[in-house]
mmCIF file of C-alpha atoms in Angstrom:
data_model
loop_
_atom_site.group_PDB
_atom_site.id
_atom_site.type_symbol
_atom_site.label_atom_id
_atom_site.label_comp_id
_atom_site.label_asym_id
_atom_site.label_seq_id
_atom_site.Cartn_x
_atom_site.Cartn_y
_atom_site.Cartn_z
ATOM 1 C CA UNK A 1259 0.049 0.047 -0.022
ATOM 2 C CA UNK A 1260 2.649 2.350 1.045
ATOM 3 C CA UNK A 1261 4.552 1.590 -2.514
ATOM 4 C CA UNK A 1262 1.323 2.679 -4.309
ATOM 5 C CA UNK A 1263 1.144 5.725 -2.726
ATOM 6 C CA UNK A 1264 4.613 6.643 -3.140
ATOM 7 C CA UNK A 1265 4.164 5.931 -7.110
ATOM 8 C CA UNK A 1266 1.034 8.327 -6.673
ATOM 9 C CA UNK A 1267 3.251 11.092 -5.123
ATOM 10 C CA UNK A 1268 5.826 10.346 -7.580
ATOM 11 C CA UNK A 1269 3.572 10.599 -10.916
ATOM 12 C CA UNK A 1270 1.835 13.622 -9.402
ATOM 13 C CA UNK A 1271 5.266 15.527 -8.835
ATOM 14 C CA UNK A 1272 6.468 14.482 -12.104
ATOM 15 C CA UNK A 1273 3.378 15.988 -13.711
ATOM 16 C CA UNK A 1274 3.424 19.181 -11.937
ATOM 17 C CA UNK A 1275 7.290 19.440 -12.681
ATOM 18 C CA UNK A 1276 6.539 18.612 -16.465
ATOM 19 C CA UNK A 1277 4.015 21.610 -16.363
ATOM 20 C CA UNK A 1278 6.488 23.950 -15.241
ATOM 21 C CA UNK A 1279 9.043 23.099 -17.525
ATOM 22 C CA UNK A 1280 6.519 22.771 -20.506
ATOM 23 C CA UNK A 1281 8.132 19.625 -21.742
ATOM 24 C CA UNK A 1282 9.247 16.234 -20.354
ATOM 25 C CA UNK A 1283 13.011 15.951 -21.332
ATOM 26 C CA UNK A 1284 13.725 13.213 -24.138
ATOM 27 C CA UNK A 1285 9.990 12.983 -24.996
ATOM 28 C CA UNK A 1286 8.314 14.696 -27.388
ATOM 29 C CA UNK A 1287 5.360 16.001 -24.665
ATOM 30 C CA UNK A 1288 3.892 19.599 -24.405
ATOM 31 C CA UNK A 1289 1.585 20.672 -21.499
ATOM 32 C CA UNK A 1290 -1.540 19.204 -22.891
ATOM 33 C CA UNK A 1291 -0.212 15.902 -23.155
ATOM 34 C CA UNK A 1292 1.699 15.866 -19.939
ATOM 35 C CA UNK A 1293 -1.492 16.869 -18.126
ATOM 36 C CA UNK A 1294 -3.414 14.139 -20.150
ATOM 37 C CA UNK A 1295 -0.750 11.377 -19.316
ATOM 38 C CA UNK A 1296 -0.500 12.449 -15.731
ATOM 39 C CA UNK A 1297 -4.187 12.276 -15.182
ATOM 40 C CA UNK A 1298 -4.426 9.134 -16.846
ATOM 41 C CA UNK A 1299 -1.837 7.441 -14.761
ATOM 42 C CA UNK A 1300 -3.323 8.953 -11.544
ATOM 43 C CA UNK A 1301 -6.754 7.382 -12.308
ATOM 44 C CA UNK A 1302 -4.940 4.253 -13.465
ATOM 45 C CA UNK A 1303 -3.244 4.134 -9.823
ATOM 46 C CA UNK A 1304 -6.964 4.408 -8.141
ATOM 47 C CA UNK A 1305 -6.708 8.110 -6.877
ATOM 48 C CA UNK A 1306 -9.539 8.656 -8.452
ATOM 49 C CA UNK A 1307 -12.430 6.648 -10.662
ATOM 50 C CA UNK A 1308 -12.894 7.325 -14.514
ATOM 51 C CA UNK A 1309 -16.345 8.613 -13.382
ATOM 52 C CA UNK A 1310 -14.686 10.885 -10.790
ATOM 53 C CA UNK A 1311 -12.413 12.265 -13.142
ATOM 54 C CA UNK A 1312 -14.966 12.986 -15.525
ATOM 55 C CA UNK A 1313 -17.161 14.902 -12.995
ATOM 56 C CA UNK A 1314 -14.015 17.064 -11.914
ATOM 57 C CA UNK A 1315 -13.873 18.523 -15.165
ATOM 58 C CA UNK A 1316 -16.155 21.836 -15.138
ATOM 59 C CA UNK A 1317 -18.134 21.463 -18.383
ATOM 60 C CA UNK A 1318 -19.224 25.285 -18.113
ATOM 61 C CA UNK A 1319 -15.439 26.678 -18.186
ATOM 62 C CA UNK A 1320 -14.530 24.358 -21.154
ATOM 63 C CA UNK A 1321 -17.655 25.294 -23.210
ATOM 64 C CA UNK A 1322 -16.984 28.959 -22.201
ATOM 65 C CA UNK A 1323 -13.292 28.874 -23.581
ATOM 66 C CA UNK A 1324 -14.000 26.647 -26.632
ATOM 67 C CA UNK A 1325 -16.972 29.052 -27.607
ATOM 68 C CA UNK A 1326 -14.604 32.299 -27.090
ATOM 69 C CA UNK A 1327 -12.227 30.513 -29.176
ATOM 70 C CA UNK A 1328 -14.752 29.989 -32.061
ATOM 71 C CA UNK A 1329 -15.698 33.905 -31.880
ATOM 72 C CA UNK A 1330 -12.448 34.961 -32.023
ATOM 73 C CA UNK A 1331 -11.364 32.801 -35.139
ATOM 74 C CA UNK A 1332 -14.288 34.083 -36.710
ATOM 75 C CA UNK A 1333 -13.272 37.694 -36.162
ATOM 76 C CA UNK A 1334 -9.828 36.953 -37.224
ATOM 77 C CA UNK A 1335 -10.682 35.370 -40.207
ATOM 78 C CA UNK A 1336 -13.260 38.161 -41.252
ATOM 79 C CA UNK A 1337 -10.517 40.724 -41.078
ATOM 80 C CA UNK A 1338 -11.611 42.622 -38.034
ATOM 81 C CA UNK A 1339 -8.374 42.744 -36.009
ATOM 82 C CA UNK A 1340 -6.384 43.864 -38.886
ATOM 83 C CA UNK A 1341 -9.115 46.470 -39.996
ATOM 84 C CA UNK A 1342 -8.982 47.625 -36.406
ATOM 85 C CA UNK A 1343 -5.465 47.936 -36.511
ATOM 86 C CA UNK A 1344 -5.403 49.712 -39.716
ATOM 87 C CA UNK A 1345 -7.786 52.350 -38.727
ATOM 88 C CA UNK A 1346 -6.017 52.937 -35.279
ATOM 89 C CA UNK A 1347 -2.672 53.496 -36.863
ATOM 90 C CA UNK A 1348 -4.274 56.224 -38.881
ATOM 91 C CA UNK A 1349 -4.663 58.478 -35.557
ATOM 92 C CA UNK A 1350 -1.064 58.392 -34.723
ATOM 93 C CA UNK A 1351 1.646 60.098 -36.354
ATOM 94 C CA UNK A 1352 4.752 59.658 -34.036
ATOM 95 C CA UNK A 1353 6.928 56.726 -32.424
ATOM 96 C CA UNK A 1354 5.545 57.409 -29.139
ATOM 97 C CA UNK A 1355 1.944 58.143 -30.188
ATOM 98 C CA UNK A 1356 2.346 54.434 -32.149
ATOM 99 C CA UNK A 1357 3.463 53.175 -28.483
ATOM 100 C CA UNK A 1358 0.165 54.573 -26.866
ATOM 101 C CA UNK A 1359 -2.269 53.474 -29.625
ATOM 102 C CA UNK A 1360 -0.927 49.926 -29.475
ATOM 103 C CA UNK A 1361 -0.820 49.564 -25.976
ATOM 104 C CA UNK A 1362 -4.014 50.842 -25.126
ATOM 105 C CA UNK A 1363 -5.774 49.058 -28.213
ATOM 106 C CA UNK A 1364 -4.241 45.770 -27.552
ATOM 107 C CA UNK A 1365 -5.280 46.146 -24.044
ATOM 108 C CA UNK A 1366 -8.984 47.163 -24.676
ATOM 109 C CA UNK A 1367 -9.205 44.244 -27.085
ATOM 110 C CA UNK A 1368 -7.772 41.621 -24.914
ATOM 111 C CA UNK A 1369 -10.465 42.555 -22.271
ATOM 112 C CA UNK A 1370 -12.803 41.927 -24.913
ATOM 113 C CA UNK A 1371 -11.457 38.686 -26.341
ATOM 114 C CA UNK A 1372 -8.942 36.179 -25.397
ATOM 115 C CA UNK A 1373 -5.796 37.896 -24.809
ATOM 116 C CA UNK A 1374 -3.592 34.701 -26.702
ATOM 117 C CA UNK A 1375 -5.606 35.513 -29.548
ATOM 118 C CA UNK A 1376 -4.630 39.107 -29.744
ATOM 119 C CA UNK A 1377 -0.892 38.297 -29.382
ATOM 120 C CA UNK A 1378 -1.206 35.622 -32.143
ATOM 121 C CA UNK A 1379 -2.658 37.922 -34.623
ATOM 122 C CA UNK A 1380 -0.823 41.551 -33.680
ATOM 123 C CA UNK A 1381 2.465 40.099 -33.537
ATOM 124 C CA UNK A 1382 3.216 39.798 -37.420
ATOM 125 C CA UNK A 1383 1.260 42.910 -37.924
ATOM 126 C CA UNK A 1384 3.610 45.195 -35.547
ATOM 127 C CA UNK A 1385 6.614 43.513 -37.140
ATOM 128 C CA UNK A 1386 5.647 44.737 -40.477
ATOM 129 C CA UNK A 1387 4.562 48.252 -39.281
ATOM 130 C CA UNK A 1388 7.808 48.856 -37.324
ATOM 131 C CA UNK A 1389 9.789 47.285 -40.169
ATOM 132 C CA UNK A 1390 8.164 49.655 -42.823
ATOM 133 C CA UNK A 1391 8.588 52.486 -40.163
ATOM 134 C CA UNK A 1392 12.287 51.550 -39.545
ATOM 135 C CA UNK A 1393 11.492 51.268 -35.807
ATOM 136 C CA UNK A 1394 12.875 49.380 -33.376
ATOM 137 C CA UNK A 1395 10.311 46.547 -32.937
ATOM 138 C CA UNK A 1396 11.307 45.468 -29.246
ATOM 139 C CA UNK A 1397 9.554 47.859 -27.110
ATOM 140 C CA UNK A 1398 6.428 47.743 -29.359
ATOM 141 C CA UNK A 1399 6.434 44.031 -28.900
ATOM 142 C CA UNK A 1400 6.767 44.199 -25.061
ATOM 143 C CA UNK A 1401 3.952 46.827 -25.126
ATOM 144 C CA UNK A 1402 1.930 44.164 -27.073
ATOM 145 C CA UNK A 1403 2.852 41.285 -24.569
ATOM 146 C CA UNK A 1404 2.306 43.535 -21.398
ATOM 147 C CA UNK A 1405 -0.775 45.057 -22.753
ATOM 148 C CA UNK A 1406 -2.607 41.812 -23.615
ATOM 149 C CA UNK A 1407 -1.977 40.703 -19.934
ATOM 150 C CA UNK A 1408 -2.821 44.026 -18.247
ATOM 151 C CA UNK A 1409 -5.813 44.640 -20.230
ATOM 152 C CA UNK A 1410 -7.211 40.830 -20.004
ATOM 153 C CA UNK A 1411 -7.220 41.344 -16.240
ATOM 154 C CA UNK A 1412 -10.339 43.807 -16.604
ATOM 155 C CA UNK A 1413 -12.973 41.212 -17.661
ATOM 156 C CA UNK A 1414 -13.911 37.411 -16.822
ATOM 157 C CA UNK A 1415 -13.459 36.494 -20.806
ATOM 158 C CA UNK A 1416 -10.092 38.085 -21.096
ATOM 159 C CA UNK A 1417 -8.034 35.022 -20.439
ATOM 160 C CA UNK A 1418 -8.377 31.364 -19.424
ATOM 161 C CA UNK A 1419 -7.732 31.952 -15.734
ATOM 162 C CA UNK A 1420 -10.310 34.597 -15.550
ATOM 163 C CA UNK A 1421 -12.604 32.280 -17.426
ATOM 164 C CA UNK A 1422 -12.092 29.562 -14.841
ATOM 165 C CA UNK A 1423 -12.287 32.009 -12.125
ATOM 166 C CA UNK A 1424 -15.756 33.240 -13.104
ATOM 167 C CA UNK A 1425 -16.924 29.971 -13.170
ATOM 168 C CA UNK A 1426 -15.949 28.780 -9.752
ATOM 169 C CA UNK A 1427 -16.988 32.156 -8.103
ATOM 170 C CA UNK A 1428 -20.108 33.211 -10.097
ATOM 171 C CA UNK A 1429 -19.130 36.965 -9.911
ATOM 172 C CA UNK A 1430 -21.453 38.583 -12.374
ATOM 173 C CA UNK A 1431 -19.844 39.973 -15.418
ATOM 174 C CA UNK A 1432 -20.288 43.545 -14.925
ATOM 175 C CA UNK A 1433 -19.192 43.331 -11.257
ATOM 176 C CA UNK A 1434 -15.855 41.728 -12.105
ATOM 177 C CA UNK A 1435 -15.571 44.240 -14.626
ATOM 178 C CA UNK A 1436 -16.333 47.613 -12.521
ATOM 179 C CA UNK A 1437 -13.717 46.395 -9.946
ATOM 180 C CA UNK A 1438 -10.707 45.105 -12.048
ATOM 181 C CA UNK A 1439 -10.912 47.835 -15.278
ATOM 182 C CA UNK A 1440 -9.566 50.568 -13.364
ATOM 183 C CA UNK A 1441 -6.507 48.210 -12.446
ATOM 184 C CA UNK A 1442 -6.241 47.639 -16.096
ATOM 185 C CA UNK A 1443 -6.190 51.213 -17.137
ATOM 186 C CA UNK A 1444 -3.936 52.406 -14.423
ATOM 187 C CA UNK A 1445 -1.661 49.292 -15.341
ATOM 188 C CA UNK A 1446 -1.532 50.232 -18.895
ATOM 189 C CA UNK A 1447 -0.592 53.582 -18.044
ATOM 190 C CA UNK A 1448 2.463 52.293 -15.876
ATOM 191 C CA UNK A 1449 3.360 50.320 -19.161
ATOM 192 C CA UNK A 1450 3.690 53.107 -21.040
ATOM 193 C CA UNK A 1451 6.046 55.182 -18.466
ATOM 194 C CA UNK A 1452 8.402 52.296 -18.105
ATOM 195 C CA UNK A 1453 8.793 51.878 -22.058
ATOM 196 C CA UNK A 1454 9.305 55.674 -22.445
ATOM 197 C CA UNK A 1455 11.928 55.341 -19.502
ATOM 198 C CA UNK A 1456 13.672 52.236 -20.927
ATOM 199 C CA UNK A 1457 13.428 52.875 -24.645
ATOM 200 C CA UNK A 1458 14.677 56.468 -25.812
ATOM 201 C CA UNK A 1459 13.933 55.779 -29.262
ATOM 202 C CA UNK A 1460 10.026 55.890 -28.402
ATOM 203 C CA UNK A 1461 10.073 58.875 -26.849
ATOM 204 C CA UNK A 1462 10.243 60.607 -29.897
ATOM 205 C CA UNK A 1463 7.418 63.114 -31.351
ATOM 206 C CA UNK A 1464 8.931 63.580 -34.715
ATOM 207 C CA UNK A 1465 6.456 62.520 -37.534
ATOM 208 C CA UNK A 1466 6.706 59.360 -39.028
ATOM 209 C CA UNK A 1467 8.105 59.624 -42.542
ATOM 210 C CA UNK A 1468 6.750 56.795 -44.277
ATOM 211 C CA UNK A 1469 3.176 56.660 -43.462
ATOM 212 C CA UNK A 1470 1.803 53.156 -42.301
ATOM 213 C CA UNK A 1471 -0.049 50.941 -44.754
ATOM 214 C CA UNK A 1472 -1.342 47.560 -43.682
ATOM 215 C CA UNK A 1473 -3.172 45.412 -46.647
ATOM 216 C CA UNK A 1474 -6.444 44.127 -44.816
ATOM 217 C CA UNK A 1475 -8.076 40.904 -46.058
ATOM 218 C CA UNK A 1476 -11.602 41.244 -45.299
ATOM 219 C CA UNK A 1477 -14.583 39.165 -45.700
ATOM 220 C CA UNK A 1478 -17.544 41.836 -45.388
ATOM 221 C CA UNK A 1479 -20.525 39.583 -44.942
ATOM 222 C CA UNK A 1480 -18.826 37.444 -42.209
ATOM 223 C CA UNK A 1481 -17.535 40.732 -40.469
ATOM 224 C CA UNK A 1482 -20.708 42.211 -40.322
ATOM 225 C CA UNK A 1483 -22.321 38.837 -38.939
ATOM 226 C CA UNK A 1484 -19.368 38.281 -36.447
ATOM 227 C CA UNK A 1485 -19.418 41.981 -35.119
ATOM 228 C CA UNK A 1486 -23.452 41.791 -34.593
ATOM 229 C CA UNK A 1487 -23.662 38.401 -32.929
ATOM 230 C CA UNK A 1488 -20.244 39.289 -30.674
ATOM 231 C CA UNK A 1489 -22.267 42.641 -29.830
ATOM 232 C CA UNK A 1490 -25.291 40.612 -28.792
ATOM 233 C CA UNK A 1491 -23.294 38.410 -27.042
ATOM 234 C CA UNK A 1492 -21.662 41.208 -24.826
ATOM 235 C CA UNK A 1493 -24.715 42.556 -24.227
ATOM 236 C CA UNK A 1494 -26.003 39.254 -22.959
ATOM 237 C CA UNK A 1495 -22.986 38.976 -20.613
ATOM 238 C CA UNK A 1496 -23.551 42.520 -18.939
ATOM 239 C CA UNK A 1497 -27.366 41.676 -18.534
ATOM 240 C CA UNK A 1498 -26.077 38.732 -16.211
ATOM 241 C CA UNK A 1499 -26.997 35.747 -18.880
ATOM 242 C CA UNK A 1500 -24.932 32.579 -17.805
ATOM 243 C CA UNK A 1501 -21.841 32.759 -19.661
ATOM 244 C CA UNK A 1502 -21.448 29.456 -21.030
ATOM 245 C CA UNK A 1503 -24.827 29.180 -22.592
ATOM 246 C CA UNK A 1504 -24.586 32.773 -23.742
ATOM 247 C CA UNK A 1505 -21.070 31.894 -25.647
ATOM 248 C CA UNK A 1506 -22.290 28.649 -26.873
ATOM 249 C CA UNK A 1507 -25.689 30.051 -28.524
ATOM 250 C CA UNK A 1508 -23.397 32.908 -29.757
ATOM 251 C CA UNK A 1509 -21.299 30.272 -31.546
ATOM 252 C CA UNK A 1510 -24.226 28.190 -32.878
ATOM 253 C CA UNK A 1511 -25.285 31.223 -34.660
ATOM 254 C CA UNK A 1512 -21.806 31.885 -36.057
ATOM 255 C CA UNK A 1513 -21.542 28.199 -37.426
ATOM 256 C CA UNK A 1514 -24.871 28.387 -39.313
ATOM 257 C CA UNK A 1515 -23.331 29.865 -42.335
ATOM 258 C CA UNK A 1516 -22.920 29.403 -46.179
ATOM 259 C CA UNK A 1517 -19.660 31.279 -46.779
ATOM 260 C CA UNK A 1518 -17.243 29.700 -45.066
ATOM 261 C CA UNK A 1519 -15.868 25.686 -44.266
ATOM 262 C CA UNK A 1520 -16.280 24.848 -40.403
ATOM 263 C CA UNK A 1521 -12.786 23.034 -40.683
ATOM 264 C CA UNK A 1522 -11.023 26.732 -41.308
ATOM 265 C CA UNK A 1523 -12.788 28.009 -38.033
ATOM 266 C CA UNK A 1524 -12.330 24.694 -35.844
ATOM 267 C CA UNK A 1525 -8.838 24.477 -36.813
ATOM 268 C CA UNK A 1526 -8.248 27.911 -35.272
ATOM 269 C CA UNK A 1527 -9.472 26.196 -32.135
ATOM 270 C CA UNK A 1528 -6.559 25.790 -29.510
ATOM 271 C CA UNK A 1529 -7.263 22.211 -28.923
ATOM 272 C CA UNK A 1530 -4.257 21.648 -26.883
ATOM 273 C CA UNK A 1531 -5.437 24.397 -24.224
ATOM 274 C CA UNK A 1532 -8.686 22.611 -23.897
ATOM 275 C CA UNK A 1533 -7.020 19.201 -23.579
ATOM 276 C CA UNK A 1534 -4.695 20.582 -20.792
ATOM 277 C CA UNK A 1535 -7.549 22.220 -19.034
ATOM 278 C CA UNK A 1536 -9.437 18.833 -18.708
ATOM 279 C CA UNK A 1537 -6.622 17.313 -17.827
ATOM 280 C CA UNK A 1538 -5.607 19.971 -14.627
ATOM 281 C CA UNK A 1539 -9.149 19.730 -13.474
ATOM 282 C CA UNK A 1540 -8.277 15.924 -13.086
ATOM 283 C CA UNK A 1541 -5.026 16.604 -11.466
ATOM 284 C CA UNK A 1542 -6.235 18.892 -9.287
ATOM 285 C CA UNK A 1543 -8.910 16.688 -8.057
ATOM 286 C CA UNK A 1544 -6.294 14.011 -7.108
ATOM 287 C CA UNK A 1545 -4.106 16.679 -5.504
ATOM 288 C CA UNK A 1546 -7.146 17.404 -3.312
ATOM 289 C CA UNK A 1547 -7.703 13.704 -2.748
ATOM 290 C CA UNK A 1548 -4.394 13.107 -1.660
ATOM 291 C CA UNK A 1549 -4.536 16.542 0.971
ATOM 292 C CA UNK A 1550 -1.626 18.098 -0.544
ATOM 293 C CA UNK A 1551 -3.506 21.376 -1.011
ATOM 294 C CA UNK A 1552 -3.434 21.849 3.030
ATOM 295 C CA UNK A 1553 0.039 23.541 2.611
ATOM 296 C CA UNK A 1554 -1.114 26.274 0.761
ATOM 297 C CA UNK A 1555 -3.975 26.993 3.044
ATOM 298 C CA UNK A 1556 -2.162 29.285 5.568
ATOM 299 C CA UNK A 1557 -1.599 31.690 2.327
ATOM 300 C CA UNK A 1558 -5.180 31.587 1.340
ATOM 301 C CA UNK A 1559 -6.388 33.026 4.562
ATOM 302 C CA UNK A 1560 -4.981 36.528 3.807
ATOM 303 C CA UNK A 1561 -5.380 38.648 1.003
ATOM 304 C CA UNK A 1562 -1.192 39.349 0.857
ATOM 305 C CA UNK A 1563 -0.497 35.832 1.372
ATOM 306 C CA UNK A 1564 -3.092 34.565 -1.528
ATOM 307 C CA UNK A 1565 -1.380 37.230 -3.897
ATOM 308 C CA UNK A 1566 2.117 36.259 -2.820
ATOM 309 C CA UNK A 1567 1.646 32.342 -3.415
ATOM 310 C CA UNK A 1568 -0.333 32.761 -6.664
ATOM 311 C CA UNK A 1569 2.436 35.279 -8.285
ATOM 312 C CA UNK A 1570 5.222 32.428 -7.525
ATOM 313 C CA UNK A 1571 2.969 29.619 -8.648
ATOM 314 C CA UNK A 1572 1.860 30.995 -11.755
ATOM 315 C CA UNK A 1573 5.775 31.481 -12.503
ATOM 316 C CA UNK A 1574 6.300 27.927 -11.174
ATOM 317 C CA UNK A 1575 3.763 25.972 -13.210
ATOM 318 C CA UNK A 1576 1.797 28.540 -15.169
ATOM 319 C CA UNK A 1577 -1.130 30.889 -13.932
ATOM 320 C CA UNK A 1578 -3.946 28.277 -15.351
ATOM 321 C CA UNK A 1579 -2.936 25.181 -12.956
ATOM 322 C CA UNK A 1580 -2.095 27.987 -10.055
ATOM 323 C CA UNK A 1581 -5.526 28.996 -10.228
ATOM 324 C CA UNK A 1582 -6.894 25.411 -10.070
ATOM 325 C CA UNK A 1583 -4.603 24.669 -7.304
ATOM 326 C CA UNK A 1584 -5.996 27.498 -5.139
ATOM 327 C CA UNK A 1585 -9.457 27.130 -5.995
ATOM 328 C CA UNK A 1586 -10.486 24.374 -3.377
ATOM 329 C CA UNK A 1587 -9.484 26.885 -0.508
ATOM 330 C CA UNK A 1588 -11.371 29.793 -1.594
ATOM 331 C CA UNK A 1589 -14.808 30.190 -0.302
ATOM 332 C CA UNK A 1590 -17.019 30.636 -3.206
ATOM 333 C CA UNK A 1591 -18.601 33.534 -1.470
ATOM 334 C CA UNK A 1592 -15.472 35.484 -1.094
ATOM 335 C CA UNK A 1593 -15.203 38.030 -3.664
ATOM 336 C CA UNK A 1594 -12.227 39.837 -2.381
ATOM 337 C CA UNK A 1595 -9.846 36.536 -2.729
ATOM 338 C CA UNK A 1596 -11.190 35.447 -6.149
ATOM 339 C CA UNK A 1597 -10.580 39.207 -7.457
ATOM 340 C CA UNK A 1598 -7.120 38.767 -5.851
ATOM 341 C CA UNK A 1599 -6.745 35.499 -7.395
ATOM 342 C CA UNK A 1600 -7.694 36.748 -11.033
ATOM 343 C CA UNK A 1601 -5.154 39.525 -10.648
ATOM 344 C CA UNK A 1602 -2.280 38.004 -9.334
ATOM 345 C CA UNK A 1603 -2.693 35.246 -11.467
ATOM 346 C CA UNK A 1604 -2.845 37.578 -14.840
ATOM 347 C CA UNK A 1605 -0.156 40.203 -13.450
ATOM 348 C CA UNK A 1606 2.406 37.514 -12.656
ATOM 349 C CA UNK A 1607 2.374 36.603 -16.469
ATOM 350 C CA UNK A 1608 4.472 39.848 -17.180
ATOM 351 C CA UNK A 1609 7.268 38.923 -14.519
ATOM 352 C CA UNK A 1610 9.444 36.656 -17.079
ATOM 353 C CA UNK A 1611 9.375 35.554 -20.729
ATOM 354 C CA UNK A 1612 7.765 32.371 -19.820
ATOM 355 C CA UNK A 1613 5.106 33.883 -17.465
ATOM 356 C CA UNK A 1614 2.055 33.728 -19.831
ATOM 357 C CA UNK A 1615 1.322 31.987 -23.357
ATOM 358 C CA UNK A 1616 0.787 35.519 -24.746
ATOM 359 C CA UNK A 1617 4.386 36.154 -23.960
ATOM 360 C CA UNK A 1618 5.200 32.944 -25.783
ATOM 361 C CA UNK A 1619 3.351 33.382 -28.634
ATOM 362 C CA UNK A 1620 5.119 36.812 -29.369
ATOM 363 C CA UNK A 1621 8.502 35.463 -29.018
ATOM 364 C CA UNK A 1622 8.016 32.420 -31.051
ATOM 365 C CA UNK A 1623 6.139 34.380 -33.767
ATOM 366 C CA UNK A 1624 8.816 36.941 -33.714
ATOM 367 C CA UNK A 1625 11.535 34.502 -34.001
ATOM 368 C CA UNK A 1626 9.793 32.971 -36.994
ATOM 369 C CA UNK A 1627 10.461 36.429 -38.696
ATOM 370 C CA UNK A 1628 13.940 36.579 -37.112
ATOM 371 C CA UNK A 1629 13.505 38.912 -34.409
ATOM 372 C CA UNK A 1630 14.625 38.021 -31.074
ATOM 373 C CA UNK A 1631 13.311 39.116 -27.637
ATOM 374 C CA UNK A 1632 15.884 38.154 -25.006
ATOM 375 C CA UNK A 1633 15.094 37.058 -21.615
ATOM 376 C CA UNK A 1634 17.014 39.737 -20.500
ATOM 377 C CA UNK A 1635 15.323 42.270 -22.646
ATOM 378 C CA UNK A 1636 11.948 41.207 -20.934
ATOM 379 C CA UNK A 1637 13.171 40.763 -17.453
ATOM 380 C CA UNK A 1638 14.220 44.602 -17.197
ATOM 381 C CA UNK A 1639 10.664 45.532 -18.424
ATOM 382 C CA UNK A 1640 8.831 42.961 -16.840
ATOM 383 C CA UNK A 1641 9.910 43.103 -13.251
ATOM 384 C CA UNK A 1642 9.064 46.699 -12.415
ATOM 385 C CA UNK A 1643 6.047 46.567 -14.376
ATOM 386 C CA UNK A 1644 4.688 43.540 -12.544
ATOM 387 C CA UNK A 1645 5.583 44.549 -8.971
ATOM 388 C CA UNK A 1646 3.942 48.084 -9.759
ATOM 389 C CA UNK A 1647 0.834 46.551 -11.291
ATOM 390 C CA UNK A 1648 0.331 43.949 -8.434
ATOM 391 C CA UNK A 1649 0.721 46.680 -5.766
ATOM 392 C CA UNK A 1650 -1.831 48.637 -7.418
ATOM 393 C CA UNK A 1651 -4.399 45.700 -7.614
ATOM 394 C CA UNK A 1652 -3.738 44.798 -4.179
ATOM 395 C CA UNK A 1653 -4.404 48.247 -2.838
ATOM 396 C CA UNK A 1654 -7.435 48.767 -5.186
ATOM 397 C CA UNK A 1655 -9.120 45.431 -4.472
ATOM 398 C CA UNK A 1656 -8.491 46.273 -0.472
ATOM 399 C CA UNK A 1657 -9.995 49.610 -0.811
ATOM 400 C CA UNK A 1658 -13.098 48.726 -2.836
ATOM 401 C CA UNK A 1659 -14.090 45.446 -2.237
ATOM 402 C CA UNK A 1660 -16.052 44.588 1.407
ATOM 403 C CA UNK A 1661 -15.050 41.303 3.083
#
């Protein structure tokens, strides 16, 4: 019996280590397959039955995340994001103006849509733009990465961990946004100030010599349909309708079409992320069954402790696993703790280059186009922006949310 228990602990430890590294040395595995394989072995070892593992997966979260991915895929395919950026660039004519516009627009879009999508779509556009204008792309890419993280803190649908928290806490969409939107706005201001300080080139108010031109591939009927349905979806969110059901209904309407083959949309869905989420739900249930979450209980009892341990876990094992590990320790009615968890797990993503999926998307996309963002490039900006925004979030939530 002790031998089996030891094997259970070992499998769990190796699974979380793999999630922290993002791979298993010597094997071709990513976080999705690591979470799935680890969950399978834990079920085989008897920590959970197959039925208990299935019940551990939060269907509302998975459906909501899948639905938002399909919405984003329709918006991207229709040309919405490219058109949006093209229109914004027309109102700026200086390097500093471009930094401000990109920061605020990417932050705003990340609050409305999943931040990973914004990072994926905007990286090649920003690289093309800065190359055309003979500008150093690094500060603008850093602005994109930080803005997608900071902006996404404002809403439940801004990022995967907020979707989890929204499902667990049942905090109304509008209440969540009212409290955390000021944190996002102040954070974006801090980001602009730090990039202005660290990168003298972006301070320039000299007019750009070459006007920016971005070729937009737009599918007008799909664009109109998607914008109308997406607008209706956000009205449903604000009105308080269930998030999962509202998003699923919007997706059903979007997929009823004669203009686009379904595989073109469905191949844009991040199935790896959905598999990872499912596996993580099972891993968390197994961790709770083994009473391993008790070591975090003292930290969850205070706001500062919860913020600190969430930041550490988010950078060790990534923010989604961190949220799932802390979730069983938080009272469903404790709004303050849920908001601290949302802010800390999101803002912690700016600390290092590997702190969030959005950062990794930007780095990998830039590398494909022969631009390199080093770990040090990010760290010298990431440390101060993370510490300052976390302090803003902590004091703002303490002041505005009653116990």
